[in-house]
CSV table of C-alpha atoms and ligand atoms in Angstrom, one decimal:
chain,number,residue,atom,x,y,z
A,223,MET,CA,-0.1,-23.1,-5.9
A,224,PRO,CA,2.9,-20.8,-5.9
A,225,ALA,CA,2.2,-17.2,-7.0
A,226,ARG,CA,4.6,-14.5,-8.1
A,227,GLY,CA,4.7,-12.0,-5.3
A,228,ARG,CA,6.4,-8.9,-4.0
A,229,LEU,CA,7.9,-7.4,-0.9
A,230,ALA,CA,7.0,-3.7,-0.8
A,231,PRO,CA,8.6,-2.0,2.2
A,232,THR,CA,8.3,1.7,2.8
A,233,PRO,CA,11.7,2.8,4.1
A,234,THR,CA,10.5,5.1,6.9
A,235,GLY,CA,11.9,3.0,9.8
A,236,LEU,CA,13.1,-0.4,11.0
A,237,LEU,CA,11.1,-3.4,10.0
A,238,HIS,CA,9.4,-5.3,12.8
A,239,VAL,CA,8.2,-8.8,13.4
A,240,GLY,CA,4.9,-8.2,11.6
A,241,HIS,CA,6.7,-7.2,8.4
A,242,ALA,CA,9.0,-10.3,8.8
A,243,ARG,CA,6.0,-12.7,9.0
A,244,THR,CA,4.1,-11.0,6.1
A,245,PHE,CA,7.2,-11.1,3.9
A,246,ALA,CA,7.9,-14.7,4.8
A,247,ARG,CA,4.4,-15.6,3.6
A,248,ALA,CA,4.9,-13.7,0.3
A,249,ALA,CA,8.4,-15.3,-0.1
A,250,ALA,CA,7.0,-18.8,0.5
A,251,ARG,CA,4.2,-18.3,-2.1
A,252,GLY,CA,6.6,-16.7,-4.6
A,253,ALA,CA,9.1,-19.6,-4.5
A,254,GLY,CA,9.5,-20.9,-8.0
A,255,ARG,CA,7.4,-18.1,-9.6
A,256,GLY,CA,9.5,-15.1,-8.6
A,257,LEU,CA,9.6,-12.5,-5.8
A,258,VAL,CA,10.1,-8.8,-6.4
A,259,LEU,CA,11.6,-6.4,-3.8
A,260,ARG,CA,10.1,-3.0,-4.5
A,261,ILE,CA,11.1,0.0,-2.4
A,262,GLU,CA,8.1,2.2,-1.9
A,263,ASP,CA,9.9,5.5,-1.3
A,264,LEU,CA,7.4,8.0,-2.8
A,265,ASP,CA,7.1,9.9,0.5
A,266,SER,CA,10.6,11.3,0.1
A,267,PRO,CA,10.9,13.5,3.2
A,268,ARG,CA,10.1,10.5,5.4
A,269,CYS,CA,12.1,7.8,3.4
A,270,ARG,CA,15.8,7.4,4.2
A,271,GLU,CA,18.5,5.4,2.6
A,272,GLU,CA,19.6,4.0,5.9
A,273,TRP,CA,16.1,2.3,6.2
A,274,VAL,CA,16.5,0.8,2.8
A,275,LEU,CA,19.8,-0.7,3.9
A,276,SER,CA,18.5,-1.9,7.2
A,277,CYS,CA,15.5,-3.5,5.4
A,278,VAL,CA,17.8,-5.4,3.0
A,279,ARG,CA,20.0,-6.5,5.9
A,280,ASP,CA,17.0,-7.8,7.8
A,281,LEU,CA,15.6,-9.6,4.9
A,282,HIS,CA,19.0,-11.3,4.2
A,283,TRP,CA,19.3,-12.2,7.9
A,284,LEU,CA,15.8,-13.7,7.9
A,285,GLY,CA,16.8,-15.8,4.8
A,286,LEU,CA,14.1,-14.3,2.6
A,287,ASP,CA,15.4,-14.1,-0.9
A,288,TRP,CA,14.0,-12.1,-3.8
A,289,SER,CA,14.7,-12.7,-7.5
A,290,GLU,CA,14.2,-9.1,-8.8
A,291,GLY,CA,14.9,-5.9,-7.0
A,292,PRO,CA,17.1,-2.8,-6.6
A,293,ASP,CA,20.2,-4.8,-6.1
A,294,ARG,CA,19.4,-7.7,-8.4
A,295,GLY,CA,17.9,-6.0,-11.4
A,296,GLY,CA,15.4,-7.8,-13.5
A,297,PRO,CA,13.1,-7.1,-16.4
A,298,HIS,CA,10.6,-5.1,-14.4
A,299,GLY,CA,12.8,-2.5,-12.8
A,300,PRO,CA,13.5,0.2,-11.7
A,301,TYR,CA,12.3,-1.1,-8.3
A,302,ARG,CA,12.1,2.2,-6.5
A,303,GLN,CA,8.8,4.0,-6.8
A,304,SER,CA,10.6,7.3,-6.7
A,305,LYS,CA,12.1,6.4,-10.1
A,306,ARG,CA,8.9,5.3,-11.7
A,307,THR,CA,7.1,8.6,-12.2
A,308,SER,CA,6.7,8.3,-15.9
A,309,LEU,CA,4.8,5.1,-15.6
A,310,TYR,CA,2.5,6.7,-13.0
A,311,LEU,CA,1.9,9.7,-15.2
A,312,ASP,CA,0.9,7.4,-18.0
A,313,ILE,CA,-1.7,5.8,-15.7
A,314,TRP,CA,-2.8,9.2,-14.5
A,315,ARG,CA,-3.4,10.1,-18.2
A,316,GLN,CA,-5.4,7.0,-18.9
A,317,LEU,CA,-7.6,7.6,-15.9
A,318,ALA,CA,-8.1,11.3,-16.7
A,319,GLN,CA,-9.0,10.6,-20.3
A,320,ALA,CA,-11.5,8.0,-19.2
A,321,GLY,CA,-13.1,10.5,-16.9
A,322,ALA,CA,-12.5,8.2,-13.9
A,323,ILE,CA,-10.6,10.9,-11.9
A,324,TYR,CA,-11.0,14.7,-11.4
A,325,PRO,CA,-8.9,17.5,-9.9
A,326,SER,CA,-9.8,18.2,-6.3
A,327,PRO,CA,-8.5,21.4,-4.8
A,328,HIS,CA,-10.1,20.8,-1.4
A,329,SER,CA,-7.9,20.7,1.7
A,330,ARG,CA,-8.2,17.9,4.3
A,331,ARG,CA,-9.9,20.5,6.4
A,332,ASP,CA,-12.6,21.4,3.7
A,333,VAL,CA,-13.3,17.7,3.4
A,334,GLU,CA,-13.7,17.1,7.1
A,335,GLU,CA,-15.9,20.2,7.5
A,336,ALA,CA,-18.2,19.1,4.7
A,337,ALA,CA,-18.3,15.5,5.8
A,338,LEU,CA,-19.1,16.0,9.4
A,339,ALA,CA,-22.1,17.5,11.1
A,340,PRO,CA,-21.3,20.5,13.4
A,341,GLN,CA,-19.8,19.4,16.7
A,342,GLN,CA,-18.9,16.0,15.4
A,343,SER,CA,-15.2,15.1,15.4
A,344,LEU,CA,-13.4,12.2,13.9
A,345,PRO,CA,-11.7,9.6,16.0
A,346,PRO,CA,-7.9,9.7,15.6
A,347,GLU,CA,-6.7,7.9,12.5
A,348,ALA,CA,-10.2,7.8,11.0
A,349,GLU,CA,-10.5,9.2,7.5
A,350,SER,CA,-13.6,11.0,6.6
A,351,ILE,CA,-15.4,10.0,3.5
A,352,PHE,CA,-15.0,12.5,0.7
A,353,PRO,CA,-18.4,14.2,0.5
A,354,PRO,CA,-20.1,13.9,-2.9
A,355,SER,CA,-21.1,17.6,-2.6
A,356,LEU,CA,-17.5,18.5,-3.3
A,357,ARG,CA,-17.3,16.4,-6.5
A,358,PRO,CA,-17.5,18.2,-9.8
A,359,PRO,CA,-20.0,17.0,-12.5
A,360,ALA,CA,-18.9,13.8,-14.3
A,361,GLY,CA,-16.9,14.3,-17.5
A,362,ARG,CA,-13.6,13.7,-19.2
A,363,SER,CA,-10.6,15.9,-18.4
A,364,SER,CA,-8.7,17.6,-21.2
A,365,ALA,CA,-5.8,18.3,-18.8
A,366,SER,CA,-2.5,17.0,-20.2
A,367,GLU,CA,-0.6,17.2,-16.8
A,368,PRO,CA,-1.9,16.8,-13.2
A,369,GLY,CA,-0.5,20.2,-12.2
A,370,SER,CA,-0.2,21.1,-8.5
A,371,VAL,CA,-3.6,19.9,-7.5
A,372,ALA,CA,-4.7,16.6,-6.0
A,373,TRP,CA,-6.8,14.2,-8.2
A,374,ARG,CA,-9.4,11.9,-6.9
A,375,PHE,CA,-11.1,8.8,-8.3
A,376,ARG,CA,-14.8,9.1,-8.6
A,377,VAL,CA,-16.2,6.0,-6.7
A,378,PRO,CA,-19.5,4.4,-7.7
A,379,ASP,CA,-21.6,5.3,-4.6
A,380,GLY,CA,-23.5,2.4,-3.2
A,381,ARG,CA,-21.7,-0.3,-5.2
A,382,THR,CA,-20.3,-3.2,-3.1
A,383,LEU,CA,-16.9,-4.6,-4.0
A,384,GLU,CA,-16.5,-8.2,-3.1
A,385,PHE,CA,-13.3,-10.3,-3.1
A,386,ARG,CA,-12.2,-13.6,-1.7
A,387,ASP,CA,-9.1,-13.0,0.4
A,388,GLY,CA,-6.5,-15.8,0.9
A,389,GLU,CA,-6.6,-15.2,4.7
A,390,ALA,CA,-9.6,-13.0,5.6
A,391,GLY,CA,-12.1,-14.9,3.5
A,392,LEU,CA,-14.9,-13.1,1.7
A,393,VAL,CA,-14.5,-9.3,2.1
A,394,ARG,CA,-17.0,-6.7,1.1
A,395,ARG,CA,-16.6,-3.0,1.0
A,396,THR,CA,-19.2,-0.5,-0.2
A,397,ALA,CA,-18.1,2.6,-2.1
A,398,GLY,CA,-19.5,5.8,-0.6
A,399,GLU,CA,-20.0,4.1,2.8
A,400,ASP,CA,-16.7,2.4,3.7
A,401,PHE,CA,-14.6,4.8,1.5
A,402,GLY,CA,-15.2,7.7,-0.7
A,403,ASP,CA,-13.5,9.4,-3.7
A,404,PHE,CA,-9.8,8.7,-3.0
A,405,VAL,CA,-6.7,10.6,-3.9
A,406,VAL,CA,-4.7,9.1,-6.9
A,407,TRP,CA,-2.4,12.0,-7.4
A,408,ARG,CA,-1.1,14.3,-4.7
A,409,ARG,CA,-0.9,18.0,-5.0
A,410,ASP,CA,2.9,17.8,-4.3
A,411,GLN,CA,3.0,16.2,-7.8
A,412,LEU,CA,3.6,12.6,-6.7
A,413,ALA,CA,1.5,9.6,-7.5
A,414,ALA,CA,-0.6,8.6,-4.4
A,415,TYR,CA,-0.2,5.1,-2.9
A,416,GLU,CA,-3.3,3.5,-4.5
A,417,LEU,CA,-2.3,4.5,-8.1
A,418,ALA,CA,1.4,3.6,-7.6
A,419,VAL,CA,0.8,0.2,-6.1
A,420,VAL,CA,-1.8,-0.8,-8.8
A,421,ALA,CA,0.5,0.5,-11.6
A,422,ASP,CA,3.5,-1.5,-10.2
A,423,ASP,CA,1.7,-4.7,-9.3
A,424,HIS,CA,0.3,-4.8,-12.8
A,425,ALA,CA,3.6,-3.8,-14.5
A,426,MET,CA,5.5,-6.3,-12.4
A,427,GLU,CA,3.0,-9.1,-13.2
A,428,ILE,CA,2.3,-9.8,-9.5
A,429,GLU,CA,0.0,-12.7,-9.1
A,430,GLU,CA,-0.7,-12.5,-5.4
A,431,VAL,CA,-0.4,-9.5,-3.1
A,432,VAL,CA,0.4,-10.4,0.5
A,433,ARG,CA,0.1,-7.6,3.0
A,434,GLY,CA,-1.4,-6.5,6.4
A,435,GLU,CA,-5.1,-6.4,7.0
A,436,ASP,CA,-5.0,-2.6,7.5
A,437,LEU,CA,-5.0,-2.4,3.7
A,438,LEU,CA,-8.3,-4.4,3.2
A,439,THR,CA,-10.3,-1.2,2.4
A,440,SER,CA,-7.4,-0.1,0.1
A,441,THR,CA,-7.9,-3.3,-1.8
A,442,ALA,CA,-11.5,-2.4,-2.6
A,443,ARG,CA,-10.2,1.0,-3.9
A,444,GLN,CA,-7.5,-0.7,-5.9
A,445,LEU,CA,-10.1,-3.1,-7.5
A,446,LEU,CA,-11.9,-0.1,-8.9
A,447,LEU,CA,-8.6,1.1,-10.4
A,448,TYR,CA,-8.0,-2.3,-12.0
A,449,GLU,CA,-11.5,-2.2,-13.4
A,450,ALA,CA,-11.1,1.4,-14.8
A,451,LEU,CA,-7.8,0.5,-16.4
A,452,GLY,CA,-9.2,-2.8,-17.9
A,453,TRP,CA,-6.7,-4.9,-16.0
A,454,HIS,CA,-7.1,-8.2,-14.3
A,455,PRO,CA,-6.4,-7.9,-10.5
A,456,PRO,CA,-4.0,-10.2,-8.7
A,457,ALA,CA,-5.2,-12.4,-5.8
A,458,PHE,CA,-5.0,-10.9,-2.3
A,459,CYS,CA,-4.0,-12.2,1.1
A,460,HIS,CA,-4.2,-9.8,4.1
A,461,LEU,CA,-2.6,-11.1,7.3
A,462,PRO,CA,-3.7,-10.0,10.8
A,463,LEU,CA,-1.6,-7.2,12.2
A,464,VAL,CA,0.9,-8.1,14.9
A,465,ARG,CA,0.1,-6.3,18.2
A,466,ASP,CA,2.3,-5.6,21.2
A,467,PRO,CA,1.4,-7.0,24.7
A,468,ALA,CA,-0.8,-3.9,25.2
A,469,GLY,CA,-2.8,-4.7,22.0
A,470,ILE,CA,-1.3,-1.8,20.1
A,471,ARG,CA,-0.3,-2.5,16.5
A,472,LEU,CA,3.4,-2.5,15.9
A,473,ALA,CA,4.7,0.6,14.1
A,474,LYS,CA,8.1,1.4,12.7
A,475,ARG,CA,8.7,3.7,15.7
A,476,THR,CA,8.4,0.8,18.1
A,477,ALA,CA,12.2,0.2,17.8
A,478,GLY,CA,12.3,-2.3,20.7
A,479,LEU,CA,10.3,-4.8,18.7
A,480,SER,CA,12.2,-4.4,15.5
A,481,ILE,CA,13.9,-7.3,13.7
A,482,ALA,CA,17.2,-5.6,14.5
A,483,ALA,CA,16.4,-5.4,18.2
A,484,LEU,CA,15.3,-9.0,18.3
A,485,ARG,CA,18.4,-10.1,16.6
A,486,GLU,CA,20.5,-8.2,19.1
A,487,ARG,CA,18.6,-9.9,21.9
A,488,GLY,CA,19.7,-13.2,20.6
A,489,PHE,CA,16.6,-14.5,18.8
A,490,SER,CA,17.1,-16.6,15.7
A,491,PRO,CA,15.5,-15.9,12.3
A,492,ARG,CA,13.2,-18.9,13.0
A,493,ASP,CA,12.1,-17.4,16.3
A,494,VAL,CA,11.3,-14.1,14.6
A,495,LEU,CA,9.3,-15.9,11.9
A,496,GLU,CA,7.6,-18.6,14.0
A,497,ALA,CA,7.9,-18.4,17.7
A,498,PRO,CA,4.8,-17.5,19.7
A,499,LEU,CA,4.7,-13.7,19.9
A,500,GLU,CA,4.6,-13.6,23.7
A,501,SER,CA,8.1,-15.2,23.7
A,502,LEU,CA,9.5,-12.3,21.8
A,503,TRP,CA,8.4,-9.4,23.9
A,504,GLY,CA,11.1,-8.4,26.3
B,854,LIG,N1,4.5,-0.1,1.3
B,854,LIG,C1,3.4,-0.5,2.2
B,854,LIG,C2,3.9,-0.6,3.6
B,854,LIG,O1,5.1,-0.7,3.8
B,854,LIG,C3,2.8,-1.8,1.7
B,854,LIG,C4,1.9,-1.6,0.6
B,854,LIG,C5,1.3,-2.8,0.0
B,854,LIG,O2,1.7,-3.9,0.3
B,854,LIG,O3,0.5,-2.7,-0.9
B,854,LIG,O4,3.1,-0.6,4.5
C-alpha cells in the first residue's frame, strides 16, 4: 500500500549512498500519495545553503521526485524547519499546559555526573539517561514562553513502548532504561529534534516515516509525544545503516562516499540505489 512520506535531510554536508537508498524507499512508498521534501535546518550554525542545493541536485540526479517542498510549494509549507518556529511554540505550549514537560536548567555535565557512578565514564556517542533525581515534582507549568532554558519530556519510567516497524519488525524500548527524560526545547530557544519532527510529520499528514535505524529509540520517544498530544502516529520503517568497508557508518564528512563523489566516478543513479555496496567503494 502506498503511503504519503517525506524526505527530511539535515543540510550539514553531502548526502551519501545511505541517504539515497533511504530516500528511494520513501519515494517509492509515497508514489501516488505524495512525498514531502522538508529541510531540517534547525541547527543553524551547522546548516548551510550550499548543502541544501547539493541535496536538491543529488535528489534530481537520482530521479527521486517530491510533490511538496521548498521549491514546489504545497499546502503544508513552509518546508524549512527554521521557518516553522510558531508551530513548534504552539506544541511546546500544549505540552507545558498538559504538564508533560518541565524546564531543566541542568547542563550535560550535571546530567552525566548524576547519572554515572564515580569512576564510570560513558562510551563515545552514548547518551546518559537523564537521572530522575534531577526531575522536578510533577505539575503543570504556568510559563507562557520557554525562555532560555531547556525543557524535557517526563517519561513514564518502566513503561515499554512497542511498535511494529516496516523493516525492523517488532521493536520495544523501555522508558527510564533505554532512554530518559529527553529535551523537547533547547536552551538556545530552538525546538529540539523530537518535538520538531513530530509537529511536522503530524502537520504534513505523513503516513509513513522511512529513516535510518539509528533513530529507532527516537521513535519510542516520539510515540510518547504523539500520545501526549492526542495524535495518531504514522507507520515507521527504519532501514539498516550503510557502513563503509571498515564497518563504520557513513557520515556526511565521508566525502569520498557521497552521492556527488560516486557520480563523478561514473556510477549511474541505478548503481547508487541498487548495486552491491562493495562495488561502490573505491
Ligand atoms: N533530519 C534527520 C537526518 O537527516 C532525519 C530525521 C528523521 O527522518 O526523522 O538525519
